[in-house]
mmCIF file of C-alpha atoms in Angstrom:
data_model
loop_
_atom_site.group_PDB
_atom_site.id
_atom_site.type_symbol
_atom_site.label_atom_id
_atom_site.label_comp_id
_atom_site.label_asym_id
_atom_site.label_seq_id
_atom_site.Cartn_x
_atom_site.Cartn_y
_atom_site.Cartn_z
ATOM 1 C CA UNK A 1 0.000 0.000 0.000
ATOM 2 C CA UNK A 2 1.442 3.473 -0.856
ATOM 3 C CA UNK A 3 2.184 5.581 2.616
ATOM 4 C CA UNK A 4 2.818 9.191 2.259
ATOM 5 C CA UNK A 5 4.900 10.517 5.590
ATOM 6 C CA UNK A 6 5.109 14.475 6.371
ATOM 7 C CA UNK A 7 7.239 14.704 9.952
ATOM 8 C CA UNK A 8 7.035 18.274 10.479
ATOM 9 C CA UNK A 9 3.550 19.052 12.022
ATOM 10 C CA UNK A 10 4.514 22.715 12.207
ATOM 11 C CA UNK A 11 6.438 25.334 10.690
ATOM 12 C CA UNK A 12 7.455 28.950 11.337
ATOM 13 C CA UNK A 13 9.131 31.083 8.867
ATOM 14 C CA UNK A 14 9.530 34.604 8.450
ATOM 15 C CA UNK A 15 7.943 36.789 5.871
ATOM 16 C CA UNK A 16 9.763 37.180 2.397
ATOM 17 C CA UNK A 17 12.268 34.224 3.664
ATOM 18 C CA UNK A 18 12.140 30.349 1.672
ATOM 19 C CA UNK A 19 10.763 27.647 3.560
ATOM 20 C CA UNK A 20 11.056 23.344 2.950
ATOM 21 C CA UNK A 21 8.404 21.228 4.206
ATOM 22 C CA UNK A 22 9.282 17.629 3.534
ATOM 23 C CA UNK A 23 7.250 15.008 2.377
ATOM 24 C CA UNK A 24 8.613 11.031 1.744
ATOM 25 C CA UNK A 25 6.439 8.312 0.232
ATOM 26 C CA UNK A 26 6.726 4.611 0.407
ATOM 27 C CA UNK A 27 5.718 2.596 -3.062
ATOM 28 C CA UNK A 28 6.785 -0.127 -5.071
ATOM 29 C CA UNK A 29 5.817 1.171 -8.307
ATOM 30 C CA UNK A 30 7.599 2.799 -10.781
ATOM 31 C CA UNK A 31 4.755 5.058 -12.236
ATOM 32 C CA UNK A 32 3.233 7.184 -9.906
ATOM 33 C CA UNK A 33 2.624 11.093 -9.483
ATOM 34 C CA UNK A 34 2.847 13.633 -6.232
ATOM 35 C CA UNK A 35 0.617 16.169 -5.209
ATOM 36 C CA UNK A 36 0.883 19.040 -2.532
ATOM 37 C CA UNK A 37 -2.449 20.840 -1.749
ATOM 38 C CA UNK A 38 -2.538 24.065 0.541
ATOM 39 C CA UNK A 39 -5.652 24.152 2.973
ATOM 40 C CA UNK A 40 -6.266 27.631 4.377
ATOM 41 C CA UNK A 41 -8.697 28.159 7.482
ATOM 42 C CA UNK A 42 -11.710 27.927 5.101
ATOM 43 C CA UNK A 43 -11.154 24.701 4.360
ATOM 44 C CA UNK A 44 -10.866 23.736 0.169
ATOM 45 C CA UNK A 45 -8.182 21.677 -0.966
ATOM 46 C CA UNK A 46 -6.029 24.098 -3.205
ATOM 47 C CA UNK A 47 -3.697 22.338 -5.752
ATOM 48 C CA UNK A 48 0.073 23.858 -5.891
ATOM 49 C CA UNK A 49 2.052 21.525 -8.263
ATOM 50 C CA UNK A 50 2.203 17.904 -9.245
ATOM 51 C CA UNK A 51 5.227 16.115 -10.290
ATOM 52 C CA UNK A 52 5.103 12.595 -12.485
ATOM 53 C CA UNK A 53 7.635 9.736 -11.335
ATOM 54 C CA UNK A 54 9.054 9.841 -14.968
ATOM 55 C CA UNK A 55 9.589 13.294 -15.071
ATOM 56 C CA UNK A 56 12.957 14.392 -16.217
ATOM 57 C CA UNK A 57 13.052 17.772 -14.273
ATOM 58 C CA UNK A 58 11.273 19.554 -10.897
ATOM 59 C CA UNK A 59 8.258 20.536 -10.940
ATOM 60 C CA UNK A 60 7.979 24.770 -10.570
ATOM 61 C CA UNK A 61 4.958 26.695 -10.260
ATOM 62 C CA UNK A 62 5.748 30.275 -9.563
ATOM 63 C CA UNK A 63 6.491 30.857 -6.160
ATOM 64 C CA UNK A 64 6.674 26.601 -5.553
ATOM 65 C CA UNK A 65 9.185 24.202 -6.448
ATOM 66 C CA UNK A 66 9.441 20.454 -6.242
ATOM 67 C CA UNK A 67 12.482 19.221 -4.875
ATOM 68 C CA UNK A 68 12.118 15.494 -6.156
ATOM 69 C CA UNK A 69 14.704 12.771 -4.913
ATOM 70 C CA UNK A 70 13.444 9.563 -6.457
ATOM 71 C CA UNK A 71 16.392 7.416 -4.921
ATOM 72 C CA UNK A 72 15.554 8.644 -1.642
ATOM 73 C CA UNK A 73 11.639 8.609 -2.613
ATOM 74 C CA UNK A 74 11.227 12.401 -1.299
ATOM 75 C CA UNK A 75 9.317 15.227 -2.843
ATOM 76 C CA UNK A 76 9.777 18.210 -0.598
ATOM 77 C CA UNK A 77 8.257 21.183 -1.375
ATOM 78 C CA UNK A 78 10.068 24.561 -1.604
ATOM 79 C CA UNK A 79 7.954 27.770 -1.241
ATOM 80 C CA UNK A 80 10.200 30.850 -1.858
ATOM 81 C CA UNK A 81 9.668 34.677 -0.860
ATOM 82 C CA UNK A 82 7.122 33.338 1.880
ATOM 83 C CA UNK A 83 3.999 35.394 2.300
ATOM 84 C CA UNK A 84 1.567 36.097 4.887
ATOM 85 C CA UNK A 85 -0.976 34.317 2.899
ATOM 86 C CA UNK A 86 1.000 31.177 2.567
ATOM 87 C CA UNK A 87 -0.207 30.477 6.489
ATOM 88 C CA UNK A 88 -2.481 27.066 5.958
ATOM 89 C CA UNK A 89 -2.515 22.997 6.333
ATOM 90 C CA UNK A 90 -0.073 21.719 3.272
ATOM 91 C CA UNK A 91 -0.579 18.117 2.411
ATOM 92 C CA UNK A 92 1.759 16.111 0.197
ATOM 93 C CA UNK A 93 -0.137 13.513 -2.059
ATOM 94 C CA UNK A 94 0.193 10.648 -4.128
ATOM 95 C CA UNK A 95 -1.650 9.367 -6.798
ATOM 96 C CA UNK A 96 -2.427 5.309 -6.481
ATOM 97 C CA UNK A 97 -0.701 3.891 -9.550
ATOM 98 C CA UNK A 98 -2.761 2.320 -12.405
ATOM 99 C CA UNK A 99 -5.687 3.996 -11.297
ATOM 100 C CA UNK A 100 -5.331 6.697 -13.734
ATOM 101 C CA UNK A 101 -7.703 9.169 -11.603
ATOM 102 C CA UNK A 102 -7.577 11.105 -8.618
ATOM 103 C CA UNK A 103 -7.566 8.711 -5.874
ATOM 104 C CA UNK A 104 -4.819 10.287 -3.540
ATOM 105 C CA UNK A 105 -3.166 9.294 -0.533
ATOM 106 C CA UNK A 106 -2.378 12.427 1.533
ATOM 107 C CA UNK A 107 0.094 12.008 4.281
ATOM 108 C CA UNK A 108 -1.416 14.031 7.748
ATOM 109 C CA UNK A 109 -0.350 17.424 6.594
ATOM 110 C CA UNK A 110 2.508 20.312 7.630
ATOM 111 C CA UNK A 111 0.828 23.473 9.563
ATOM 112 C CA UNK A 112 2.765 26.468 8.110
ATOM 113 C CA UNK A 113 2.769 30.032 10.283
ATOM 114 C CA UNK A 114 4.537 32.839 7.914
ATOM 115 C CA UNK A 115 4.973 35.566 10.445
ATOM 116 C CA UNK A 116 5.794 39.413 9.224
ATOM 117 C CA UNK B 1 -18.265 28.672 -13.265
ATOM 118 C CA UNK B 2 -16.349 29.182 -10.429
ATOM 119 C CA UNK B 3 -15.206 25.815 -8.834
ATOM 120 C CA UNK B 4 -16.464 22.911 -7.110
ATOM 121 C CA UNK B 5 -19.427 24.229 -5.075
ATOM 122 C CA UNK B 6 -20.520 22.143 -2.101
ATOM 123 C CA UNK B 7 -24.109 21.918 -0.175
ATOM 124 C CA UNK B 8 -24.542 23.298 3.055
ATOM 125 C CA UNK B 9 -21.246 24.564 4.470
ATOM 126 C CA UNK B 10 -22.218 23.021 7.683
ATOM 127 C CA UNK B 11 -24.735 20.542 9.103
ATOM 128 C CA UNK B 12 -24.845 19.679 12.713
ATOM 129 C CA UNK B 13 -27.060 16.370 13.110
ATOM 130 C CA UNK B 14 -28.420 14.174 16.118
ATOM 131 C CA UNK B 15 -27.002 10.764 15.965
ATOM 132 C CA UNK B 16 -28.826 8.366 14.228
ATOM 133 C CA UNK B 17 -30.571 10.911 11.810
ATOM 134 C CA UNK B 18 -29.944 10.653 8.180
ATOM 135 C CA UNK B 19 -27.927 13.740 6.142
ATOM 136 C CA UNK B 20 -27.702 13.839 2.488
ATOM 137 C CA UNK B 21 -24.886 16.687 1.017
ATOM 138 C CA UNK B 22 -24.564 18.118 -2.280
ATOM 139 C CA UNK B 23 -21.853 18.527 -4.373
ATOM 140 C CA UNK B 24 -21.689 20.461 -7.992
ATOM 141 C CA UNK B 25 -18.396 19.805 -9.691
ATOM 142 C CA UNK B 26 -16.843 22.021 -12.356
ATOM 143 C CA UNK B 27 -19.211 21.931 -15.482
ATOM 144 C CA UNK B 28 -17.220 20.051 -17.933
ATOM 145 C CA UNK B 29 -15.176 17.528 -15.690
ATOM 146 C CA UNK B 30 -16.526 14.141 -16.065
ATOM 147 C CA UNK B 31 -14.761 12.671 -13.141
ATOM 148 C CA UNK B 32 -16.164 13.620 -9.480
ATOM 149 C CA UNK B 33 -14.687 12.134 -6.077
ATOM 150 C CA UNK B 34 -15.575 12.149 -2.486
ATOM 151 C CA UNK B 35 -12.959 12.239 0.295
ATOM 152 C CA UNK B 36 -13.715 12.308 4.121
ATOM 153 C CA UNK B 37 -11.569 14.485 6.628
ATOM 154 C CA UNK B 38 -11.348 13.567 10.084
ATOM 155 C CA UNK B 39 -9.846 16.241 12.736
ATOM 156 C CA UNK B 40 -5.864 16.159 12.523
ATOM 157 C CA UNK B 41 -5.787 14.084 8.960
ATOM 158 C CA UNK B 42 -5.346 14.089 5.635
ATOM 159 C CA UNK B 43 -8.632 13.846 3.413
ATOM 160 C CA UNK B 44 -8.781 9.609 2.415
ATOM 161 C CA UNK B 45 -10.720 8.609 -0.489
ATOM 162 C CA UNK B 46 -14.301 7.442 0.096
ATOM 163 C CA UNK B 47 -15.528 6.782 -3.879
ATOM 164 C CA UNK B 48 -15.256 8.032 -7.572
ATOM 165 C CA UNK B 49 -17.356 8.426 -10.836
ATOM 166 C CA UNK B 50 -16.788 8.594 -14.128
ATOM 167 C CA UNK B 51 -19.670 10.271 -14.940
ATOM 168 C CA UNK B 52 -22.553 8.766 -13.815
ATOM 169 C CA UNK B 53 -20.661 5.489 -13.316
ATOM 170 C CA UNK B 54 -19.711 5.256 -9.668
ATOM 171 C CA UNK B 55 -16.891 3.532 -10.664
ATOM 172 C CA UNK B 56 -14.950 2.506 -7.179
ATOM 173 C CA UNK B 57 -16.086 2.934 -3.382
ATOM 174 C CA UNK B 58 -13.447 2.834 -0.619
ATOM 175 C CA UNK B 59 -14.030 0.477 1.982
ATOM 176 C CA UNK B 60 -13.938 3.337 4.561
ATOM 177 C CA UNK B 61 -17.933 3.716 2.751
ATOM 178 C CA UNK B 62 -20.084 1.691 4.540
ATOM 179 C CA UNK B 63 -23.387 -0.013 3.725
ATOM 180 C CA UNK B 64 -24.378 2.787 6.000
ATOM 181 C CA UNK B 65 -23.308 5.818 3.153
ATOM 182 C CA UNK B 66 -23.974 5.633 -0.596
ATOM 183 C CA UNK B 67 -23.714 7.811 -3.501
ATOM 184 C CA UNK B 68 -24.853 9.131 -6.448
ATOM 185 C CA UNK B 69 -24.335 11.075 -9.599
ATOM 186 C CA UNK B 70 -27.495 10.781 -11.689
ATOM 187 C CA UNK B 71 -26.840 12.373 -15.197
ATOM 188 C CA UNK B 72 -23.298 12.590 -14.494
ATOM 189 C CA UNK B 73 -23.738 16.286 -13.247
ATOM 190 C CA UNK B 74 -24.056 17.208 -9.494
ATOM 191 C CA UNK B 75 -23.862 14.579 -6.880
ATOM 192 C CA UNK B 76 -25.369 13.388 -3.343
ATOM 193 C CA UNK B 77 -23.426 11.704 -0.489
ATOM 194 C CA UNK B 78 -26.111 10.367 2.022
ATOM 195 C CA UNK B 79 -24.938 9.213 5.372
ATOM 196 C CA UNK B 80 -28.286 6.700 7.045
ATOM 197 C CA UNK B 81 -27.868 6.597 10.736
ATOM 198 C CA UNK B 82 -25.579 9.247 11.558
ATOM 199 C CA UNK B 83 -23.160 7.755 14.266
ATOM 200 C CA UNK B 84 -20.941 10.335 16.194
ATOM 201 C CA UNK B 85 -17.954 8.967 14.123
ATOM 202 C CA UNK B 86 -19.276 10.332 11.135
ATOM 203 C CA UNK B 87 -18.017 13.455 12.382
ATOM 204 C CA UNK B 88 -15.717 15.003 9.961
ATOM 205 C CA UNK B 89 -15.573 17.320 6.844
ATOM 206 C CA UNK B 90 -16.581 15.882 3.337
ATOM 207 C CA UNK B 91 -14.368 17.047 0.605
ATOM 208 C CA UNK B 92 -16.147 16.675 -3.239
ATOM 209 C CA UNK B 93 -13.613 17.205 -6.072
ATOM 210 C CA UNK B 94 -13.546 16.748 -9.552
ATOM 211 C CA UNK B 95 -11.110 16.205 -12.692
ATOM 212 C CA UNK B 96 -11.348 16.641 -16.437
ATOM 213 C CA UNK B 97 -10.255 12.585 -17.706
ATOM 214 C CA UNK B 98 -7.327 13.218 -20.316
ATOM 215 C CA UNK B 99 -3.961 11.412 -21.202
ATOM 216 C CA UNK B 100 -2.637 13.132 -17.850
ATOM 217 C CA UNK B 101 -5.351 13.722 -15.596
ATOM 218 C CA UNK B 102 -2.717 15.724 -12.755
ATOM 219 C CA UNK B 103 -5.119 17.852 -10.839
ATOM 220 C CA UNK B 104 -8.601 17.287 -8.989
ATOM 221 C CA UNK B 105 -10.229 20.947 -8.053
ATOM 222 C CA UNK B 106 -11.870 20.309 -4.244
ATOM 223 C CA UNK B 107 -14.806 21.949 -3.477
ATOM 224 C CA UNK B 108 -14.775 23.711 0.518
ATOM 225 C CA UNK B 109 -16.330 20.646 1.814
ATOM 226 C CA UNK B 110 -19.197 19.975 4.486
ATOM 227 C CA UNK B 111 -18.358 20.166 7.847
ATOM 228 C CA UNK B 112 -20.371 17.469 9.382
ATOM 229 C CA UNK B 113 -21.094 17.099 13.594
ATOM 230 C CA UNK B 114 -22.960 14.380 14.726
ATOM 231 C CA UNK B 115 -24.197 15.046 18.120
#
């Protein structure tokens, strides 16, 4: 069964600083794709980036990076210039292989204070 | 269309009352999913359709909950017999299938108390 580990239930980081929450995931496949969601106060699952197991290069999405270690089956995720808004629940996903839809295994989620 | 727009917010119930909640996914994804989220979690996957083709259930649904998607539009999530462990929120997302389906949109859930 895939297992999706986050260790750090909180984080602090200062405003305008980069901050790493980690995320490692246990699987015996060799397809498979990561997820991290944000989760502010209200609630809604917010995608950020995804990264596919056969992907040559990190995934980036603006202000987010990937920082994918397949050997050491890691996929933390980098947020740069932190903002206030950036405060929220982060979950790190993955994807079931050979389902080929959405059904996600979240690991219990990094609580991330950006202070000013 | 804005999102993935769930139905009520909130719902406190008595224990052993049924609850039905509604979710409308984004107009022209085909593929709609329930999750559960219990306090301290991550969401974990209670069922998925392909349009109106519930398509896989989790064994976390009991005979207890059941779903549907009639039409292959909005969908229901009825809980029979509330029980206080029912207490949690219940996350509705959906995809668009494609060669690389990488991103479900989640609705704001339903924050369900069983009391």
């Amino acid at each position: 069964a895939q297992k999706i580990t986050q260790t750090q239930p909180g984080m602090f980081v200062q405003e305008k600083e980069a901050v790493t929450l980690d995320c490692t995931y246990d699987t015996s496949d060799q397809s498979y794709g990561l997820f991290w969601y944000k989760q502010p106060s209200s609630g809604e699952m917010i995608f950020l980036i995804y990264q596919g197991s056969y992907d040559e290069q990190n995934a980036t999405e603006g202000r987010y990076s990937l920082n994918f270690q397949k050997a050491r089956k890691s996929a933390n995720l980098v947020i740069s210039a932190s903002q206030l808004g950036d405060s929220a629940m982060y979950f790190c996903a993955m994807r079931e292989p050979n389902t080929g839809f959405q059904k996600l295994v979240f690991g219990t989620g990094t609580r991330l204070l950006v202070s000013p | 269309d804005t999102g993935v727009s769930q139905d009520p917010r909130h719902k406190i119930t008595k224990r052993g009352q049924n609850v039905t909640f509604r979710c409308d996914p984004i107009s022209e994804h085909n593929r709609l999913y329930w999750y559960r989220q219990t306090l301290g979690q991550g969401p974990e996957f209670l069922t998925y359709f392909q349009n109106e083709a519930q398509l896989e259930k989790s064994r976390l649904l009991s005979d207890r909950f059941s779903a549907e998607r009639p039409k292959g539009s909005f969908s229901t999530l009825e809980i029979q017999r509330t029980e206080q462990g029912d207490s949690a929120m219940y996350l509705c997302a959906s995809s668009l299938a494609q060669v690389r389906d990488t991103e479900a949109f989640f609705g704001q859930g339903t924050r369900l108390t069983v009391v």
